[in-house]
PDB file of C-alpha atoms in Angstrom:
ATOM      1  CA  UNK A 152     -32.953  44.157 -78.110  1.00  0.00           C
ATOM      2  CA  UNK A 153     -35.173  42.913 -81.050  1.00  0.00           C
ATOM      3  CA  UNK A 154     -32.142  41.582 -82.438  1.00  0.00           C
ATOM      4  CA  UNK A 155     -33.103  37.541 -84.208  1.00  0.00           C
ATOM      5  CA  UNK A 156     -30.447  34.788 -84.299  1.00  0.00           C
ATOM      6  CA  UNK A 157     -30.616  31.440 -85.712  1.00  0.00           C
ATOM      7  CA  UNK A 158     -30.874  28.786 -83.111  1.00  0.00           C
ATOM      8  CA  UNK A 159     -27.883  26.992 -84.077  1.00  0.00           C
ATOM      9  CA  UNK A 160     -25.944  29.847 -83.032  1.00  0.00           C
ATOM     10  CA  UNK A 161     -28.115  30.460 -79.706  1.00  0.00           C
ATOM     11  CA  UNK A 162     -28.104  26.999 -78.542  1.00  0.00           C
ATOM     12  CA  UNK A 163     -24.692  26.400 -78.905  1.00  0.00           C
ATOM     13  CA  UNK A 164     -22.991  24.176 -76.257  1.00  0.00           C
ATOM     14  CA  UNK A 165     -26.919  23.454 -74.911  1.00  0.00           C
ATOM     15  CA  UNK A 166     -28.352  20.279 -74.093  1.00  0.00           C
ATOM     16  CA  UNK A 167     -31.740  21.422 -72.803  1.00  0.00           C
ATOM     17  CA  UNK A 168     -34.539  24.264 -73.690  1.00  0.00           C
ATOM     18  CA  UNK A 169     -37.095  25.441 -71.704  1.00  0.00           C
ATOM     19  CA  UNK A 170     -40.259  26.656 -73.471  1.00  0.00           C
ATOM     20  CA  UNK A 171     -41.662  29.155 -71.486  1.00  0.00           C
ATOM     21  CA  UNK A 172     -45.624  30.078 -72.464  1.00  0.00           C
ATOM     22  CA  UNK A 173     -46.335  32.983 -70.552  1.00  0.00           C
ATOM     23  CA  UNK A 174     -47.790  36.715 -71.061  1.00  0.00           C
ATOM     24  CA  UNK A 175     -47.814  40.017 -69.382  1.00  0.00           C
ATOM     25  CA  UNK A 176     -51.285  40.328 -69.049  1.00  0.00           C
ATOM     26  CA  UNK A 177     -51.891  37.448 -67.062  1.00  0.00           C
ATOM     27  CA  UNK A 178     -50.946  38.051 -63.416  1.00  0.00           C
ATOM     28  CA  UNK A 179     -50.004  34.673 -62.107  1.00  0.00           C
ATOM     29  CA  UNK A 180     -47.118  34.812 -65.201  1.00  0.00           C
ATOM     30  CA  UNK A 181     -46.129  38.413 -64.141  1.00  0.00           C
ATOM     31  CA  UNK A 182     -45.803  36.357 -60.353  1.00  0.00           C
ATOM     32  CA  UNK A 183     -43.950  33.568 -61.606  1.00  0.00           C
ATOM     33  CA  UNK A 184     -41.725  35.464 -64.350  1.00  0.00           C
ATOM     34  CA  UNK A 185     -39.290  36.605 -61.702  1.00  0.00           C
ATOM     35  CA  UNK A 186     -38.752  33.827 -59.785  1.00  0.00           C
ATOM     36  CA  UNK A 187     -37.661  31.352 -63.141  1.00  0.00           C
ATOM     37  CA  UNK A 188     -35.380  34.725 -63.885  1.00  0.00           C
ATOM     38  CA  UNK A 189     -34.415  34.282 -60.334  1.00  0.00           C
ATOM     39  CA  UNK A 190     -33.617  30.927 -60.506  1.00  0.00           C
ATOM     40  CA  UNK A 191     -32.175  31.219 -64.453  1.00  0.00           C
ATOM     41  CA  UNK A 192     -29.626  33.651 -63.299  1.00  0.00           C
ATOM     42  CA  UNK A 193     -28.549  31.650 -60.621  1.00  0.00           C
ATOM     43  CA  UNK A 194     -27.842  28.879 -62.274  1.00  0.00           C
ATOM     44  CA  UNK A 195     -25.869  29.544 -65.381  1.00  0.00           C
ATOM     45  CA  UNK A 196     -22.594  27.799 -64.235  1.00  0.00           C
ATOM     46  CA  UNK A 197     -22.108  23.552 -66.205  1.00  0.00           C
ATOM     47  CA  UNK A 198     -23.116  21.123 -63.620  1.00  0.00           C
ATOM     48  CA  UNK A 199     -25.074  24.005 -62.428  1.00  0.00           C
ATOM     49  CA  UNK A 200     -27.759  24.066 -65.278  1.00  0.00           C
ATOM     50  CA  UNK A 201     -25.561  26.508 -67.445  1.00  0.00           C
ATOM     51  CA  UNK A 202     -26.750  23.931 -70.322  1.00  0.00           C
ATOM     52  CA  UNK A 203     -30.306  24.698 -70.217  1.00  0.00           C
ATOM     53  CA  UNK A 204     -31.506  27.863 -72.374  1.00  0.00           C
ATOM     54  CA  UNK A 205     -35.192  29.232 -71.498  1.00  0.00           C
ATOM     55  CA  UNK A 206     -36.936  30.312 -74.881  1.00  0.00           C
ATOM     56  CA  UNK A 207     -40.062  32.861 -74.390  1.00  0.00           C
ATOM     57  CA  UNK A 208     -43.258  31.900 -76.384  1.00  0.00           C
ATOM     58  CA  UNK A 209     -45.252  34.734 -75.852  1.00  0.00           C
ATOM     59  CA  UNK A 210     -49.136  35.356 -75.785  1.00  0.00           C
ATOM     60  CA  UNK A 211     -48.691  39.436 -75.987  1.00  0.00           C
ATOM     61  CA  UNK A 212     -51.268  40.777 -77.585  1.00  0.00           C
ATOM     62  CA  UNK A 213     -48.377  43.270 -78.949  1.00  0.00           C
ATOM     63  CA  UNK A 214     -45.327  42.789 -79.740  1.00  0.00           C
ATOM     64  CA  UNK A 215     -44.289  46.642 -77.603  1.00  0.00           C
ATOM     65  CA  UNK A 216     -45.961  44.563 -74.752  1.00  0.00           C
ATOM     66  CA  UNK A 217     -43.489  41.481 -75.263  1.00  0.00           C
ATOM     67  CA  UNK A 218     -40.251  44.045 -75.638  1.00  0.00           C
ATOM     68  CA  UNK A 219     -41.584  45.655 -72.366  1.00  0.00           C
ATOM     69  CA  UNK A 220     -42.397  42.646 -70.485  1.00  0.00           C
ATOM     70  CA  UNK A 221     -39.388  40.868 -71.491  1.00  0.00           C
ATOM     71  CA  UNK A 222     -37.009  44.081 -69.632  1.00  0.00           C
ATOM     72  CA  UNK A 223     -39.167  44.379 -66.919  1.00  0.00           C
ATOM     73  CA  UNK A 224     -38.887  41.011 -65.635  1.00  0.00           C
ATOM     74  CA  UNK A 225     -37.522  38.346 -67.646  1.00  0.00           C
ATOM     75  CA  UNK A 226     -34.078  37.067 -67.546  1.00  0.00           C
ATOM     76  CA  UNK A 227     -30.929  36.846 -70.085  1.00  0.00           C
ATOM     77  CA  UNK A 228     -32.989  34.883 -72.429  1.00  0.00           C
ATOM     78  CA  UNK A 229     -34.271  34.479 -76.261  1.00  0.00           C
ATOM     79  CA  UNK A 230     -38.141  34.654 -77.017  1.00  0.00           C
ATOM     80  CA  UNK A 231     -40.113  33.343 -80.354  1.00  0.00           C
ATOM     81  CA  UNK A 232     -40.551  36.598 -83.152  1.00  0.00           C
ATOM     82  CA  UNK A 233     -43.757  38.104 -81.924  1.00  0.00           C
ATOM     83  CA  UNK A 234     -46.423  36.757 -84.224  1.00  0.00           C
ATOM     84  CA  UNK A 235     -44.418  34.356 -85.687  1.00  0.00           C
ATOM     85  CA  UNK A 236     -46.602  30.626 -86.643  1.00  0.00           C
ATOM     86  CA  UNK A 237     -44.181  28.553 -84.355  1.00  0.00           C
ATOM     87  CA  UNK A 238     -45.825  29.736 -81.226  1.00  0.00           C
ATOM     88  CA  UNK A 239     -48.937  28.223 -81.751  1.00  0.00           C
ATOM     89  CA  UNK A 240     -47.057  24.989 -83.237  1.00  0.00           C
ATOM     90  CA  UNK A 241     -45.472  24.734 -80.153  1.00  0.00           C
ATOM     91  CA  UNK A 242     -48.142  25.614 -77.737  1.00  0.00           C
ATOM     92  CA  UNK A 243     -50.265  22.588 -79.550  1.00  0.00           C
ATOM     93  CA  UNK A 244     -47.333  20.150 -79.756  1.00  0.00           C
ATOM     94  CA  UNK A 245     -46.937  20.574 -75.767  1.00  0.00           C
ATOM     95  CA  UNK A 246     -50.946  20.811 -75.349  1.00  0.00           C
ATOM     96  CA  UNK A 247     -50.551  23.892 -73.339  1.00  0.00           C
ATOM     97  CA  UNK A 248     -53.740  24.670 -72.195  1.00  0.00           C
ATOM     98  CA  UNK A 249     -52.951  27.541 -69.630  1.00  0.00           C
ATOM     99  CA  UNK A 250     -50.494  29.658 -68.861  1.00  0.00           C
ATOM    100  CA  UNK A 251     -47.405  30.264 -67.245  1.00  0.00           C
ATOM    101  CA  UNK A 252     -46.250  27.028 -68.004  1.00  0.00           C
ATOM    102  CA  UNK A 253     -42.699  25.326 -68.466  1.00  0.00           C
ATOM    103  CA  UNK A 254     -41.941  22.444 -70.883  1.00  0.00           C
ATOM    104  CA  UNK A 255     -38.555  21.049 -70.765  1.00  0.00           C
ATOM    105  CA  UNK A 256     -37.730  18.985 -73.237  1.00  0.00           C
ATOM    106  CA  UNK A 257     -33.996  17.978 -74.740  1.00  0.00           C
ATOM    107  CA  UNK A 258     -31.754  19.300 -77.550  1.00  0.00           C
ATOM    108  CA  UNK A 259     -33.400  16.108 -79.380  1.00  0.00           C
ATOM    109  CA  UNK A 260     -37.086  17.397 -78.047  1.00  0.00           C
ATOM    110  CA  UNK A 261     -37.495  14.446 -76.517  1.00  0.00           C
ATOM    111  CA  UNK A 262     -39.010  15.614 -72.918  1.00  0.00           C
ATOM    112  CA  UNK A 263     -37.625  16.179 -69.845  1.00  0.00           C
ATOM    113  CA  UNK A 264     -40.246  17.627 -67.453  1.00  0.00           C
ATOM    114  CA  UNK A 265     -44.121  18.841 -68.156  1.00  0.00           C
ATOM    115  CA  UNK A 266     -44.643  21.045 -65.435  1.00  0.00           C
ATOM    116  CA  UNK A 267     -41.343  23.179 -64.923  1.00  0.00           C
ATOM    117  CA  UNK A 268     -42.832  25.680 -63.260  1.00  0.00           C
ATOM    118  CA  UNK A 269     -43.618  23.425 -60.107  1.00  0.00           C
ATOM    119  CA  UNK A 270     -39.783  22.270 -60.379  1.00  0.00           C
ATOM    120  CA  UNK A 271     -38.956  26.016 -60.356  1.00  0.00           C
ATOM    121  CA  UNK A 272     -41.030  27.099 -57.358  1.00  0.00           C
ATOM    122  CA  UNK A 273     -40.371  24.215 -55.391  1.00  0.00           C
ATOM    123  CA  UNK A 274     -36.274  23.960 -56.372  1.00  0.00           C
ATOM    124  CA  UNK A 275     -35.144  26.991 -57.517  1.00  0.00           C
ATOM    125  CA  UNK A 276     -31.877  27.145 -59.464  1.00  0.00           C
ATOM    126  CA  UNK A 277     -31.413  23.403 -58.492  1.00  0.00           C
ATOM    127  CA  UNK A 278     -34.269  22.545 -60.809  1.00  0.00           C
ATOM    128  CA  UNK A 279     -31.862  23.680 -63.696  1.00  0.00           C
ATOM    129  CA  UNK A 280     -29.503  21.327 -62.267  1.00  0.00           C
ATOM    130  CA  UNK A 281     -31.887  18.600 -62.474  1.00  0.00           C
ATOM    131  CA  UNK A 282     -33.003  19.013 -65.984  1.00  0.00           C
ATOM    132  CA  UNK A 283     -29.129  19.444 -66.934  1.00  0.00           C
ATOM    133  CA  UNK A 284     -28.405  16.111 -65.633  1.00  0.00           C
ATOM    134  CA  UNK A 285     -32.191  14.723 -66.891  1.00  0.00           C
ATOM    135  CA  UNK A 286     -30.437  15.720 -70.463  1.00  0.00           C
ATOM    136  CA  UNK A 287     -30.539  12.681 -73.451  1.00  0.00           C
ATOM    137  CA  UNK A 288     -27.052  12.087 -75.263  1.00  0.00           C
ATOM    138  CA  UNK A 289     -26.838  13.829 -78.048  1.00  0.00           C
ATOM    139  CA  UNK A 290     -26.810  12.038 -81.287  1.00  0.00           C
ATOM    140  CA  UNK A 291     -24.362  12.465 -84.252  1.00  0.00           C
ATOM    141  CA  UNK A 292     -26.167  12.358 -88.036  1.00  0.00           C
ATOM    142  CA  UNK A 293     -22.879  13.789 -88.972  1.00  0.00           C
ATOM    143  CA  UNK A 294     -22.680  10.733 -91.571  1.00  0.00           C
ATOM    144  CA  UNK A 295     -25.729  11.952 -93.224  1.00  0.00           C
ATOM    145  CA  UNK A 296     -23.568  14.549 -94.729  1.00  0.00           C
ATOM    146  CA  UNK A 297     -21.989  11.803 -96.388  1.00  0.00           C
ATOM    147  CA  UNK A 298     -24.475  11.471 -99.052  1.00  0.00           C
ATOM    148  CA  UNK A 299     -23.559  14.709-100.104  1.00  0.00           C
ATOM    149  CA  UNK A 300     -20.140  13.176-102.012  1.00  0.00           C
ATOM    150  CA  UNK A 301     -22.674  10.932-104.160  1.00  0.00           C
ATOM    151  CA  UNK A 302     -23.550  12.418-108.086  1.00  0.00           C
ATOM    152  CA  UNK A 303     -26.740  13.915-108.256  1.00  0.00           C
ATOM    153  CA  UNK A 304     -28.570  10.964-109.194  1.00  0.00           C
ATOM    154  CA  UNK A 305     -27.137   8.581-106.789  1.00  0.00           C
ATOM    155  CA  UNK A 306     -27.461  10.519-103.617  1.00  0.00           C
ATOM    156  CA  UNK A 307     -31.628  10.907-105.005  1.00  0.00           C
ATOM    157  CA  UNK A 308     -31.798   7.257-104.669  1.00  0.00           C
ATOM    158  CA  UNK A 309     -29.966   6.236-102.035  1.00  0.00           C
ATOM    159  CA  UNK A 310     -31.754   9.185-100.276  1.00  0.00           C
ATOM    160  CA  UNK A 311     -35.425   7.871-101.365  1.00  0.00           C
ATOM    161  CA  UNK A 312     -34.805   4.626-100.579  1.00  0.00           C
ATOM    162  CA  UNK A 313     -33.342   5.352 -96.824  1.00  0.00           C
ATOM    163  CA  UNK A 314     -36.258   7.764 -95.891  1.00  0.00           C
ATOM    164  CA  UNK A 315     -38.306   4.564 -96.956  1.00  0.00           C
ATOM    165  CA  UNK A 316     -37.159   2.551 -94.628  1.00  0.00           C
ATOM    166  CA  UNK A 317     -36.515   4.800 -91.615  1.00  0.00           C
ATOM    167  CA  UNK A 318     -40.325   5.818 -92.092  1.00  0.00           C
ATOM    168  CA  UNK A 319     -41.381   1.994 -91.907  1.00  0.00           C
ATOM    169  CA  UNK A 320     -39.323   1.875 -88.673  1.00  0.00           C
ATOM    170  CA  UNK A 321     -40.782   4.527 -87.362  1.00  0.00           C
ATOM    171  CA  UNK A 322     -44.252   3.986 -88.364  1.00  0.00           C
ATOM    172  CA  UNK A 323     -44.273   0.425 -87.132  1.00  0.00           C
ATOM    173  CA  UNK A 324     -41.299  -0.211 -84.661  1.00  0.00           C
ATOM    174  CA  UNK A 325     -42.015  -3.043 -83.107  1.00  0.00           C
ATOM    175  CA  UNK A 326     -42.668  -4.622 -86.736  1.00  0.00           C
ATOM    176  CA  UNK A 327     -39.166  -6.713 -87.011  1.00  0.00           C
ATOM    177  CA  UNK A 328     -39.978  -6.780 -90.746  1.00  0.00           C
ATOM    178  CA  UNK A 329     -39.270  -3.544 -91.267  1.00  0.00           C
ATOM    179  CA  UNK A 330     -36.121  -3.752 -89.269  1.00  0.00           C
ATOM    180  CA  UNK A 331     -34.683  -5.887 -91.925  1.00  0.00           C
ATOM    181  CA  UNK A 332     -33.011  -4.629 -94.675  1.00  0.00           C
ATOM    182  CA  UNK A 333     -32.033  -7.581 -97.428  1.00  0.00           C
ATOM    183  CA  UNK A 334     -28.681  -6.945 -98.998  1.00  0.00           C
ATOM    184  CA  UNK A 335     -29.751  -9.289-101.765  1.00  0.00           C
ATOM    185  CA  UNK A 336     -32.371  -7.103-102.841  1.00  0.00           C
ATOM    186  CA  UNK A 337     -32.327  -5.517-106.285  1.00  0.00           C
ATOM    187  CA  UNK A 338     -33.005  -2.205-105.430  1.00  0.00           C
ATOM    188  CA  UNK A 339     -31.402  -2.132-102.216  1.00  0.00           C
ATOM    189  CA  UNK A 340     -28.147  -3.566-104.113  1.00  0.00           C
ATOM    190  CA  UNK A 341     -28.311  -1.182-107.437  1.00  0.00           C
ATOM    191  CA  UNK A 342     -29.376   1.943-105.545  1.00  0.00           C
ATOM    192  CA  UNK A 343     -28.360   2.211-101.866  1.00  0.00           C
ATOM    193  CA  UNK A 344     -24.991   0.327-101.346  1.00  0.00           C
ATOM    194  CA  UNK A 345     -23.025   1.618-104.126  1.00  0.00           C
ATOM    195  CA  UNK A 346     -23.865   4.992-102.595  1.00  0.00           C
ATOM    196  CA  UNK A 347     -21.044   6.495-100.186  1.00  0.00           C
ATOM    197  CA  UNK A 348     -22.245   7.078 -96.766  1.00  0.00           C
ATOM    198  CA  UNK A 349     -25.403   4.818 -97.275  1.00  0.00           C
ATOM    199  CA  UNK A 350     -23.920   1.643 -95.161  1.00  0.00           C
ATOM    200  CA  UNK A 351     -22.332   4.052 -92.310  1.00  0.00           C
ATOM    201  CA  UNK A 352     -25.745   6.043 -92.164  1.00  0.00           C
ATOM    202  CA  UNK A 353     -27.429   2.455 -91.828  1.00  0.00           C
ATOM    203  CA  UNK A 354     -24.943   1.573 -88.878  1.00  0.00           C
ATOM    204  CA  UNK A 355     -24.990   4.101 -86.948  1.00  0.00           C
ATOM    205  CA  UNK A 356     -28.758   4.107 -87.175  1.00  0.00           C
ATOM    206  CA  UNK A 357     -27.929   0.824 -85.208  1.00  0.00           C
ATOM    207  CA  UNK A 358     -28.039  -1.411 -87.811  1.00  0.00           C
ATOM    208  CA  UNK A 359     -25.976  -4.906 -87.514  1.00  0.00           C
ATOM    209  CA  UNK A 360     -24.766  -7.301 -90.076  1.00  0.00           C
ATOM    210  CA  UNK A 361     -26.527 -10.610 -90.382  1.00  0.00           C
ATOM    211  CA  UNK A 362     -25.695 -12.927 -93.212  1.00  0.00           C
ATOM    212  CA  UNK A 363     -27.300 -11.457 -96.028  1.00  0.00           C
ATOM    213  CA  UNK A 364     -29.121  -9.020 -94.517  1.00  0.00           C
ATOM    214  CA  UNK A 365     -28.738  -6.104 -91.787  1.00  0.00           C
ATOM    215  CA  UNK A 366     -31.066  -6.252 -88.456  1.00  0.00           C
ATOM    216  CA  UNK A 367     -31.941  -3.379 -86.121  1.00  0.00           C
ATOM    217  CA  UNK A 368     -32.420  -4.671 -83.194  1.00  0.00           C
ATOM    218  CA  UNK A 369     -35.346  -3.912 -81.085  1.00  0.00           C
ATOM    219  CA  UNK A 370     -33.369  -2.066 -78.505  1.00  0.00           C
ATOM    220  CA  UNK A 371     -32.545   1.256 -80.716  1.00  0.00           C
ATOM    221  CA  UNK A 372     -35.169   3.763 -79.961  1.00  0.00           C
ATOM    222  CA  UNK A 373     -37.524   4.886 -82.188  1.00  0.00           C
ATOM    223  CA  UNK A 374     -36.411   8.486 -81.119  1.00  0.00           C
ATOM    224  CA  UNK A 375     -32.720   7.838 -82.527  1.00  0.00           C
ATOM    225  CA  UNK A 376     -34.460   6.615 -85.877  1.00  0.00           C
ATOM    226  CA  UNK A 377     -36.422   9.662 -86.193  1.00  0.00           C
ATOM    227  CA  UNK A 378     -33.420  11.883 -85.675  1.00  0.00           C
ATOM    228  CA  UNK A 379     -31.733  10.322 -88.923  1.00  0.00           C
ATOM    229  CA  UNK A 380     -34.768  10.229 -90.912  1.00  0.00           C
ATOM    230  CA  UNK A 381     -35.478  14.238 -90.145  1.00  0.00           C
ATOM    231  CA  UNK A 382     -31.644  14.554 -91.444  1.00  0.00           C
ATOM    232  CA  UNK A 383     -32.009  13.037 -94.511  1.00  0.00           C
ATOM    233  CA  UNK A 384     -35.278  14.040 -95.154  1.00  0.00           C
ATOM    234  CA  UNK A 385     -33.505  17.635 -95.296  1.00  0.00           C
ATOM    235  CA  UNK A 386     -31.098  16.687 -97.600  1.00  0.00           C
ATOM    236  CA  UNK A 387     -34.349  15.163 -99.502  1.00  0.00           C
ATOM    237  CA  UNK A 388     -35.644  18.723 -99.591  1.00  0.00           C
ATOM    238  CA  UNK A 389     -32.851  20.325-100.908  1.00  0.00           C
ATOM    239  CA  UNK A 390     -30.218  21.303 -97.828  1.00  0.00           C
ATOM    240  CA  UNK A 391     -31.561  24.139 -97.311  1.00  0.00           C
ATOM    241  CA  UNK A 392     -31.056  23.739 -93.603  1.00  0.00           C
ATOM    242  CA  UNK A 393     -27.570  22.652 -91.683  1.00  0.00           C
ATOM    243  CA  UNK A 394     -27.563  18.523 -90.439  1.00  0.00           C
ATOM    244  CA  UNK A 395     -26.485  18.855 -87.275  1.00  0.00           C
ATOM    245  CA  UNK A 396     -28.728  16.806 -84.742  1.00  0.00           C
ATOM    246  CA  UNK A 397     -29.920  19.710 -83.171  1.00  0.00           C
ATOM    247  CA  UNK A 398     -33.173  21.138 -83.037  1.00  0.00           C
ATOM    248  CA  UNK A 399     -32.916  23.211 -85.898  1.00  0.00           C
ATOM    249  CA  UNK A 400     -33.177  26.648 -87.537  1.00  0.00           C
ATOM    250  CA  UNK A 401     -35.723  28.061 -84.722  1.00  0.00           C
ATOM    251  CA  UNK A 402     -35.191  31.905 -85.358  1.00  0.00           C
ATOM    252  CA  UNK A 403     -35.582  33.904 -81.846  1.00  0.00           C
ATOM    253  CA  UNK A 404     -35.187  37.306 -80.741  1.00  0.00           C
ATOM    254  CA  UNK A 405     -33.100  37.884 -77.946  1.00  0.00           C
ATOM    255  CA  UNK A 406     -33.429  40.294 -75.590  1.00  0.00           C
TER     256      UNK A 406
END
């Protein structure tokens, strides 16, 4: 229809996207097209692969030749604004290099499958199924929102000094330094813990009390970590944009 919706509101309920790079001027997509529609509508039932949502990133030279394309053969799905910048960001961050081609990754964008389009034509609706059950918990940085009951001034610091140290995690993870966090230290103690929300972002992070300090043990992924850092990082920027844990405001057109 043309229509655009914020992808908070289209991937409601979802646990798994399927970027699908494809364009009606290359034949082996027009081929291929029908079949994932095929397969897409079959499969819309939970426990069926009803949680998976396929997102169009189109290479149309036009954007009449995506609206066509996308009623001629494409299923009940959204597609990336024609000409819109996050096309190419995504086509680089999943290194397509040819297309039709299917990345499945999580609600997290952690990735599921490289090559869905093989899945599809050798599986069918069950590949859906597959993916659904391939799907990574989702995880809460509702407590994030916490910081938001801080003054002004406090919530800037505690904020600062969290991004900090989630970005030392992340940079370095297996660096058990920067897994410690040392109650004792000035900073930490004047700007972080008398901030509400600060110690129950820190635990659910995965931190653990030990002593005088709080450890992360090497077992919580650096995927989790990077999940509260992108939260707070938004409230760094302002709030502009909703803390949810999902993958964010992606605006698509649906069809």
């Amino acid at each position: 229809s043309g229509n655009t919706i914020l992808a908070n509101h289209a991937l409601k309920d979802k646990t798994v996207i399927a970027f699908y790079f494809s364009a009606h001027w290359c034949p082996p997509c027009r081929q291929f097209t029908p079949l994932l529609a095929k397969a897409y509508a079959a499969s819309r039932t939970k426990g069926q692969g009803g949680n998976v949502e396929v997102i169009f990133v189109s290479s149309d030279r036009t954007e009449s030749d995506l609206q066509s394309y996308m009623k001629e053969s494409h299923g009940d799905w959204l597609a990336i604004p024609f000409d819109d910048p996050l096309a190419q960001t995504l086509s680089a961050k999943f290194g397509v290099r040819g297309i039709p081609a299917l990345k499945i990754v999580g609600i997290d964008g952690s990735e599921i499958s490289a090559d869905g389009r093989e899945e599809v034509m050798s599986l069918g609706p069950a590949a859906f199924a597959q993916w659904e059950k391939l799907a990574p918990a989702c995880i809460d940085v509702s407590t994030v929102k916490l910081l938001n009951d801080n003054p002004e001034s406090v919530r800037k610091e505690a904020v600062d000094i969290l991004v900090k140290l989630l970005s030392n995690v992340v940079r370095d993870p297996n660096n058990i330094k920067y897994r410690q966090v040392k109650l004792s230290n000035k900073k930490i103690e004047e700007n972080l813990l008398p901030a509400t929300g600060a110690f129950e972002i820190l635990f659910s992070v995965g931190f653990e009390e030990d002593d005088d300090k709080l450890i992360l043990p090497l077992a919580v992924s650096v995927s989790k970590v990077e999940k509260f850092l992108d939260a707070i990082q938004l409230l760094q920027e302002g709030g502009a944009r909703s803390v949810d844990g999902r993958i964010g405001f992606l605006t698509v057109e649906s069809t």
